[in-house]
Backbone as numpy.savetxt, mean C-alpha at the origin, in Angstrom:
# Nx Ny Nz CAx CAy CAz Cx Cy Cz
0.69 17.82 6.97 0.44 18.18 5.57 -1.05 18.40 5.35
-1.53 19.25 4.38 -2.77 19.23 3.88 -3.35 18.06 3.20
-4.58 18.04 3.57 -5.12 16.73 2.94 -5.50 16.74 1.11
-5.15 15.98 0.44 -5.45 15.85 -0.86 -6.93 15.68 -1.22
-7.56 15.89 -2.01 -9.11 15.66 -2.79 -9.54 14.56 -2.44
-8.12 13.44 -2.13 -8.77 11.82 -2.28 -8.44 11.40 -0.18
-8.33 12.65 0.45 -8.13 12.32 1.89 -7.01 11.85 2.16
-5.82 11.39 1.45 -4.42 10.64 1.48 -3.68 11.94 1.94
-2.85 12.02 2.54 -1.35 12.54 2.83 -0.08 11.46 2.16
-0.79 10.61 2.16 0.87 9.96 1.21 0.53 8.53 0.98
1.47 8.24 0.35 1.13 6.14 0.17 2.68 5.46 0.23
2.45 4.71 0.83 3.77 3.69 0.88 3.10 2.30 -0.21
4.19 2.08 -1.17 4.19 1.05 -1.98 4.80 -0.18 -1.93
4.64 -1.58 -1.26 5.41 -2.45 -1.20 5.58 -3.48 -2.52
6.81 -3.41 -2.65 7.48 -3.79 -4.19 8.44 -4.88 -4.13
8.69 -5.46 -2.89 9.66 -6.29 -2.80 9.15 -7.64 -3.07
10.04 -8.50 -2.56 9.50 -10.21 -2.72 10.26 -10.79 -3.95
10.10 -11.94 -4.03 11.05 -12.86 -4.87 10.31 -12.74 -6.22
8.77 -12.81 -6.41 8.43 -13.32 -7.50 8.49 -14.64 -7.82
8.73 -15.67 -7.03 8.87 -16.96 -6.72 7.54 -17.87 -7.85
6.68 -17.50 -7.41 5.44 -18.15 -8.58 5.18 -17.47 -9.68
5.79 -16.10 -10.58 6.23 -16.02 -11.41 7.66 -16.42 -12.28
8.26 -17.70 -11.35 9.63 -18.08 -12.17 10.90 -17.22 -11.46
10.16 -16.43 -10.53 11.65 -15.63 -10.35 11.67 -14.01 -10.62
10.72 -13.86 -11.78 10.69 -12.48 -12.18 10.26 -11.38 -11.19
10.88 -10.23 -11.52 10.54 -9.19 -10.94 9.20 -8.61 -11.12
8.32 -8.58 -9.68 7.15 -8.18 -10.21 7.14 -6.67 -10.53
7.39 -5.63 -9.68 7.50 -3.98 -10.46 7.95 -4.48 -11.68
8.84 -5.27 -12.66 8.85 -5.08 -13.86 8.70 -5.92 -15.00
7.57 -6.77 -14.15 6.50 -7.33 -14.93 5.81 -6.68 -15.77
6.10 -6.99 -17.13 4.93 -6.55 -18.47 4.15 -6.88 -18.89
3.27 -6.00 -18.36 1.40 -6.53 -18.89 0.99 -4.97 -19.75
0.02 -5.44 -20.93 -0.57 -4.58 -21.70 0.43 -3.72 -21.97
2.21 -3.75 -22.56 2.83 -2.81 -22.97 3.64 -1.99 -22.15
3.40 -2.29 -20.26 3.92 -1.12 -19.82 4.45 -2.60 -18.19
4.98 -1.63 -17.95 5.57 -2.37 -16.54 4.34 -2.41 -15.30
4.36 -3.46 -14.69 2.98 -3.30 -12.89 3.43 -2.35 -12.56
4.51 -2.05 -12.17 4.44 -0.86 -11.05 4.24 0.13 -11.40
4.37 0.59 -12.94 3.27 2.04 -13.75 2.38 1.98 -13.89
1.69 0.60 -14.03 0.40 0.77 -14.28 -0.12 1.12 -12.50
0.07 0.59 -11.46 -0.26 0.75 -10.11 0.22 2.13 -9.41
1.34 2.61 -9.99 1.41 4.00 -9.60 0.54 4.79 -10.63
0.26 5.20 -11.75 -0.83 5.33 -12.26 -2.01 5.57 -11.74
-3.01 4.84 -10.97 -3.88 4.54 -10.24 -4.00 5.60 -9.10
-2.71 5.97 -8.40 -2.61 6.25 -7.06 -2.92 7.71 -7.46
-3.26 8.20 -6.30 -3.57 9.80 -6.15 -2.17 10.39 -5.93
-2.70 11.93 -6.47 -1.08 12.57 -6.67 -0.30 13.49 -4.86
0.12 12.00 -4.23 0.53 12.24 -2.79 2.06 12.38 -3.30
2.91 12.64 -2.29 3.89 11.79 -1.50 4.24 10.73 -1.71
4.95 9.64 -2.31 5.08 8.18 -2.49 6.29 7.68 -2.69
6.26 6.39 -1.76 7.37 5.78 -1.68 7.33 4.11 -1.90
8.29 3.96 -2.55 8.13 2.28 -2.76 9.39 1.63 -2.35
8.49 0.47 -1.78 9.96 -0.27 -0.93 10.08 -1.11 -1.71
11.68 -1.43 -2.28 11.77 -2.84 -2.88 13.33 -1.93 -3.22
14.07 -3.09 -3.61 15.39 -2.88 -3.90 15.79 -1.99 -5.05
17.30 -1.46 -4.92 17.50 -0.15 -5.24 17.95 -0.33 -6.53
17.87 -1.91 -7.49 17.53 -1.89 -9.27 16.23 -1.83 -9.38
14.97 -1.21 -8.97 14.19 -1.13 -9.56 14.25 0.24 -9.76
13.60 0.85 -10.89 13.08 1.86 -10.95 12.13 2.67 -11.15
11.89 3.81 -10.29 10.80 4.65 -10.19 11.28 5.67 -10.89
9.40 6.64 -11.02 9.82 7.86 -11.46 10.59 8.79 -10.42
11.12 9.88 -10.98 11.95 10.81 -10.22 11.39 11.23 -9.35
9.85 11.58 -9.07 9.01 12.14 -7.85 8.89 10.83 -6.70
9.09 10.00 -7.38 8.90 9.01 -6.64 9.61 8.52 -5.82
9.84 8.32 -4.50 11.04 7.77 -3.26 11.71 6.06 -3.34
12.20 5.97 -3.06 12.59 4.81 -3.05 13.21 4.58 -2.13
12.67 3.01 -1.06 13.51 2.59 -0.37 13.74 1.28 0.31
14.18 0.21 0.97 13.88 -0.79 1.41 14.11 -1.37 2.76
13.54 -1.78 3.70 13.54 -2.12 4.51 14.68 -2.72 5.40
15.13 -2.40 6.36 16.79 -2.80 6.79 16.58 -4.07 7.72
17.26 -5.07 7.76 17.74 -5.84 7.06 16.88 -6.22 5.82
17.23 -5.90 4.71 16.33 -6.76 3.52 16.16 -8.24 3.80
14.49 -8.16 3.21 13.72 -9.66 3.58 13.16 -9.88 4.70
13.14 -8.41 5.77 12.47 -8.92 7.40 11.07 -8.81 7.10
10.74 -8.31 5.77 9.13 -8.88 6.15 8.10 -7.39 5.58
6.84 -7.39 5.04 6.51 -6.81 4.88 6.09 -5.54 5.76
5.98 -6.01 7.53 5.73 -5.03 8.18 6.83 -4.17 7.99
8.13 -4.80 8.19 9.41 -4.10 8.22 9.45 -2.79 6.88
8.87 -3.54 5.82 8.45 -2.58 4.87 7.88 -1.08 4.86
6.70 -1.82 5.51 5.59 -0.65 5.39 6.26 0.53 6.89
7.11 -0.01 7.34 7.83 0.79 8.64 8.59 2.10 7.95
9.26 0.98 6.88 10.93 1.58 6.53 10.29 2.61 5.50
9.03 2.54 4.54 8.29 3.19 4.12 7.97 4.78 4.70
7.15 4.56 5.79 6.79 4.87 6.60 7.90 6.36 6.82
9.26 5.70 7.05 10.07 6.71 7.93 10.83 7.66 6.60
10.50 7.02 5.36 11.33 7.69 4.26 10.56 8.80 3.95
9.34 8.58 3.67 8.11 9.72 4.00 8.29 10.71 5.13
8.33 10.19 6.55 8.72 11.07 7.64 9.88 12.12 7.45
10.91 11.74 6.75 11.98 12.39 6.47 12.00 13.43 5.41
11.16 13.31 4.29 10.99 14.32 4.39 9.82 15.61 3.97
8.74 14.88 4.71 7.56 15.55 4.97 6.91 15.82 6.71
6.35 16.66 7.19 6.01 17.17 8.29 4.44 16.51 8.36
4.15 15.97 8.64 2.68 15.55 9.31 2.43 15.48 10.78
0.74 15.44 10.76 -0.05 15.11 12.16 -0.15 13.74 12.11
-0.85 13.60 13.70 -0.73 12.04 13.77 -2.15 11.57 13.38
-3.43 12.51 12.89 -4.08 12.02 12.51 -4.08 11.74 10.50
-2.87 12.50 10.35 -2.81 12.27 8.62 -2.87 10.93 8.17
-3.30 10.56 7.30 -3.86 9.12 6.50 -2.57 8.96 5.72
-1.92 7.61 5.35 -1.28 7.66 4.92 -1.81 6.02 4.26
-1.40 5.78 2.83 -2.50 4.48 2.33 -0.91 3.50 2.15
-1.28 2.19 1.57 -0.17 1.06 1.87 -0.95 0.10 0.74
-0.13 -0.33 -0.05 -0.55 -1.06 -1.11 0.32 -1.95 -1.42
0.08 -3.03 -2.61 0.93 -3.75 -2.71 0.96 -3.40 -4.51
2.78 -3.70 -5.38 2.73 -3.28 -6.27 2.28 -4.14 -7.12
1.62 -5.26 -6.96 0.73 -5.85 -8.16 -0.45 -6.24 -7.83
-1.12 -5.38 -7.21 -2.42 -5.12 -6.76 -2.74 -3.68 -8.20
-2.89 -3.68 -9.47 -2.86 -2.08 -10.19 -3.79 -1.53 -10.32
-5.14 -1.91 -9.16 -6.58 -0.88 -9.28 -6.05 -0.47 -7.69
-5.52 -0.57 -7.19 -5.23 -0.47 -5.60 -5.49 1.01 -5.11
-5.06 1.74 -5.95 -5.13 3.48 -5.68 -6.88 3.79 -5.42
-8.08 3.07 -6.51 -8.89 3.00 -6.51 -9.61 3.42 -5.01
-8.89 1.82 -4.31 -9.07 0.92 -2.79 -8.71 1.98 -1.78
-7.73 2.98 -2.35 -7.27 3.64 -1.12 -8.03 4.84 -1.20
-8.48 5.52 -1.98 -9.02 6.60 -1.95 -10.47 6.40 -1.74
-11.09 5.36 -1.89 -12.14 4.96 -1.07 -12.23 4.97 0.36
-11.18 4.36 0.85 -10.69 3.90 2.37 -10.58 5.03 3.15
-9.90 6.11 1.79 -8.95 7.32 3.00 -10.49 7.91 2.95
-11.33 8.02 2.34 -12.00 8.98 2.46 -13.24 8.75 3.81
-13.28 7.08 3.91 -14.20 6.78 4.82 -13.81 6.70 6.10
-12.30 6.56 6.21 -11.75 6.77 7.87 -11.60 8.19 7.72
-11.82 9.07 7.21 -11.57 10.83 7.75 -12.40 11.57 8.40
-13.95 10.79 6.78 -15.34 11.16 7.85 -15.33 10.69 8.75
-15.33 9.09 9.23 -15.21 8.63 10.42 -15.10 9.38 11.61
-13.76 9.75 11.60 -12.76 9.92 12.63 -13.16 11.39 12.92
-13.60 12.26 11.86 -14.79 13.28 11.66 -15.78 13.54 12.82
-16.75 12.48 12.70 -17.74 12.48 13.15 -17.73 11.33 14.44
-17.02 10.57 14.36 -16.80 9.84 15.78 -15.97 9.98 16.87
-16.42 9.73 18.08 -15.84 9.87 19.30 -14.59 9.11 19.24
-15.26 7.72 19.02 -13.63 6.89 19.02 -13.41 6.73 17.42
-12.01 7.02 17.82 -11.16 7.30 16.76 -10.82 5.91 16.01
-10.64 5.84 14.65 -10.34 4.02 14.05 -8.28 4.89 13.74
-7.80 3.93 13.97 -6.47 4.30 13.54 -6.10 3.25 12.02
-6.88 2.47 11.68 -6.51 1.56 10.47 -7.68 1.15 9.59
-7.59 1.62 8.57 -8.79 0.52 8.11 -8.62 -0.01 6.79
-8.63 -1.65 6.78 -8.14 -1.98 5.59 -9.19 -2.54 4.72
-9.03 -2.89 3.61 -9.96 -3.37 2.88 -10.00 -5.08 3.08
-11.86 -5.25 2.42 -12.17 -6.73 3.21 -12.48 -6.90 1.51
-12.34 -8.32 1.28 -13.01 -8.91 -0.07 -13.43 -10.28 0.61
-15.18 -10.50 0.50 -15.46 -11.32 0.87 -14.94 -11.64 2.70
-14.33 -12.51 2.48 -14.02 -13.04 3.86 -13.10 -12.62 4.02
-11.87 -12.29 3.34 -10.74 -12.48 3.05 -10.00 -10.60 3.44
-9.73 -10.72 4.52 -9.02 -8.86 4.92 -7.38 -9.01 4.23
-7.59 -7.87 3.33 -6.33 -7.17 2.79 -5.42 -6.76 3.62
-4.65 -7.64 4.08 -3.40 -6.77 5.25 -2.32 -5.75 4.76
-2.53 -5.83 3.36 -1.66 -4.83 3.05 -2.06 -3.60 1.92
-3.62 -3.80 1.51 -4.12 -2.97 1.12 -4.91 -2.00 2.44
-4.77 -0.98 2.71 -6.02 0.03 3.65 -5.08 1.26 3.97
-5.97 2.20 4.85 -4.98 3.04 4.71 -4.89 3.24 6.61
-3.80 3.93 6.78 -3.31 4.35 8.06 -2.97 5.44 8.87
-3.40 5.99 9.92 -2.99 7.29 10.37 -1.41 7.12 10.93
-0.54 8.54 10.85 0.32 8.77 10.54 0.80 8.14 12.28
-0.34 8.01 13.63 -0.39 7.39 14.65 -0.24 6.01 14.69
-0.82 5.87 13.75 -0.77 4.37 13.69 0.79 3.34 13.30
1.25 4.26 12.25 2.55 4.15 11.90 3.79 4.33 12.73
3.52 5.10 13.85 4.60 5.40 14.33 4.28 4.16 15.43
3.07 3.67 16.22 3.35 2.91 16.54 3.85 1.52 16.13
3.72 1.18 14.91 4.55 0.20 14.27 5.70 0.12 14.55
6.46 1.60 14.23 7.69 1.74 14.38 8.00 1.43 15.53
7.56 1.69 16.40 7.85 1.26 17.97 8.09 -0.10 18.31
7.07 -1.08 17.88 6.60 -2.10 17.87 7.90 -3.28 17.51
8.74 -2.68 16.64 9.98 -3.78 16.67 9.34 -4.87 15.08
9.31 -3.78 14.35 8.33 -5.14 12.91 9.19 -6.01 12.50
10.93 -5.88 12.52 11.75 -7.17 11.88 10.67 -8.73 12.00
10.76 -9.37 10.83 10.25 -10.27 10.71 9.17 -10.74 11.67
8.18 -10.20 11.75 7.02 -10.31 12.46 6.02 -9.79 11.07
4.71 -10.65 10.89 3.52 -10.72 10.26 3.03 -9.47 10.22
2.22 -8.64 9.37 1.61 -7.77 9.40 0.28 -8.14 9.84
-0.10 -9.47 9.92 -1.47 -9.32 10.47 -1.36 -9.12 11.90
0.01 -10.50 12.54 -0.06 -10.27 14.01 -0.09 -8.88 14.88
0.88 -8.00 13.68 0.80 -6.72 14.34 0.37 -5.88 14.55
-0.85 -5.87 13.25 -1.72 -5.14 13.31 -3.00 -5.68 14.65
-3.07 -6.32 14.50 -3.91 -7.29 15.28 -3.86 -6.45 17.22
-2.43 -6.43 17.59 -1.98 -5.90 18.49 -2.28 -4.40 18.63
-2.32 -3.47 17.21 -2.59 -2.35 17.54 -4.07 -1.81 17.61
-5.04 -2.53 16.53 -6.14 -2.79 15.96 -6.31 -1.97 15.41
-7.48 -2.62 13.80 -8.00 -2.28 12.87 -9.18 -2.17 12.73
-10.23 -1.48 11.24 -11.28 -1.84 11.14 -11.32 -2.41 9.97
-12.45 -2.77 9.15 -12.35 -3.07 8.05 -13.64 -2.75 6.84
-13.31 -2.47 5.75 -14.60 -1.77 4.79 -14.38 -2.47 3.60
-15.59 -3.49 3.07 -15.71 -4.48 1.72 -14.90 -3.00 0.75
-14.25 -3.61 -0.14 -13.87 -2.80 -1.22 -14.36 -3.69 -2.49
-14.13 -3.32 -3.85 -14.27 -4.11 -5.23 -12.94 -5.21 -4.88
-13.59 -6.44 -5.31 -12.48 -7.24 -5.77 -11.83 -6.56 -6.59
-12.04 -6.08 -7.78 -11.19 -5.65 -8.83 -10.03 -4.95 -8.17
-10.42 -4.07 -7.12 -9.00 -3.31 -6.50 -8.10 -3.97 -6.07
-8.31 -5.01 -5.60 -7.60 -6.21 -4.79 -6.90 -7.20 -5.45
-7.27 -7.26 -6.67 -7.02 -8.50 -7.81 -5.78 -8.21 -8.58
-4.82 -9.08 -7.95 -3.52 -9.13 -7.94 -2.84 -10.65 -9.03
-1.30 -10.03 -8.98 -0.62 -10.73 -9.65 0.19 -11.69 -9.03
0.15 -12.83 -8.97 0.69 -14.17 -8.25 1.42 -14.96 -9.23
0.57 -14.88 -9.75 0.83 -16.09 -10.95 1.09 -15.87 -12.49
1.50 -16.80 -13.12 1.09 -16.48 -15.03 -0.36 -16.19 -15.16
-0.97 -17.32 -14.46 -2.59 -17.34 -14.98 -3.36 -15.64 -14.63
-2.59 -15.19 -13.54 -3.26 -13.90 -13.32 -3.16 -12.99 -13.68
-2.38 -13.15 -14.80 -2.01 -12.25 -15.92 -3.34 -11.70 -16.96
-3.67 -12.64 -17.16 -4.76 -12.12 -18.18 -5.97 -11.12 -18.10
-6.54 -11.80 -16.77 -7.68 -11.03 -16.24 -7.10 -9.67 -15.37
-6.30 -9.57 -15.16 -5.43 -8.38 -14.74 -5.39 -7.59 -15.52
-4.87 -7.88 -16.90 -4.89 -7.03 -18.24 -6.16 -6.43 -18.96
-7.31 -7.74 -18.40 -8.91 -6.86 -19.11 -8.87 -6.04 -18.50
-8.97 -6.17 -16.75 -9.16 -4.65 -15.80 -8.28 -3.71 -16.18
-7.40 -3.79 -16.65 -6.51 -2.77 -16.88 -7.56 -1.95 -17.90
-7.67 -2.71 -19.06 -8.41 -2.37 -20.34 -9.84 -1.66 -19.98
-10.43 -2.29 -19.42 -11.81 -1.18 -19.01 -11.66 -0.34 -18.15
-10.11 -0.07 -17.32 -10.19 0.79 -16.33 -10.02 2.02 -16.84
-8.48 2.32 -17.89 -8.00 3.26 -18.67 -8.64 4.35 -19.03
């Protein structure tokens, strides 16, 4: 595919999980500032290709893919795989196309990726050796599921066997790089308490 303004060929959205330290609730349809997380976080994203994994009562817009990981619950790599192949199906890419990976209550995240995609393209541009991953760092702390990925990188995942295996271990195995991003991109929803300050960023981002 041709590359977009923001360097992305596409984004996989991971949407699943219990919501366990919100009580149970669904985070895609968690309401903050009037509107649901996962609009406000698709919102954000550049106008790719996109697919979100999480089960088939949530809902997206109509451009938007939907799908979830087989067996449901093997794990976020399994995610970003099953992601991965719903996109493949039905779009044509190279193996150097960027493809970004976010999480859906992360809602500056699009921000994070179009930063990312744009600095692994020059990269990979202008360098001999090639980076196949690069995710975002806050502080000490590497985003394993915020950065973005070549369309190489993905397929070796797929290879890789992700059922319930870590996204760090696996990445770890294929290797990454990593580039400080804003906390704000990163600054996610866990909790009640992280509700609030989630909602100012929302408010000065708009």
């Amino acid at each position: 595919m041709a590359s977009s303004s923001q360097y992305l060929n596409g984004v996989i959205m991971l949407a699943g999980g219990t919501g366990k330290r919100l009580g149970g609730r669904s985070k895609p349809d968690l309401l903050i500032a009037g509107n649901r997380l996962i609009s406000w976080t698709l919102s954000f994203l550049p106008e790719v290709p996109t697919v979100v994994v999480a089960p088939n009562n949530v809902e997206v817009p109509e451009q938007v893919f939907l799908t979830m990981e087989e067996p449901p619950g093997s794990g976020p790599a399994a995610g970003i795989v099953a992601g991965w192949r719903r996109l493949a199906n039905s779009f044509v890419f190279s193996p150097s196309d960027i493809i970004g990976v976010c999480p859906v209550d992360a809602p500056l995240a699009g921000f994070a990726l179009r930063q990312l995609g744009r600095e692994l393209k020059e990269h990979n541009e202008e360098a001999d050796e090639k980076e196949k991953i690069l995710l975002g760092q806050v502080g000490e702390v590497t985003q394993y599921v915020l950065g973005v990925f070549t369309v190489r990188a993905l397929m070796e995942m797929a290879r890789a066997n992700p059922l319930n295996r870590s996204v760090r271990g696996l990445l770890g195995e294929i290797g990454f790089a990593t580039r400080e991003i804003s906390p704000d991109y990163a600054h996610d929803v866990d909790t009640p308490a992280d509700i609030p300050p989630v909602t100012e960023l929302l408010r000065i981002s708009r």
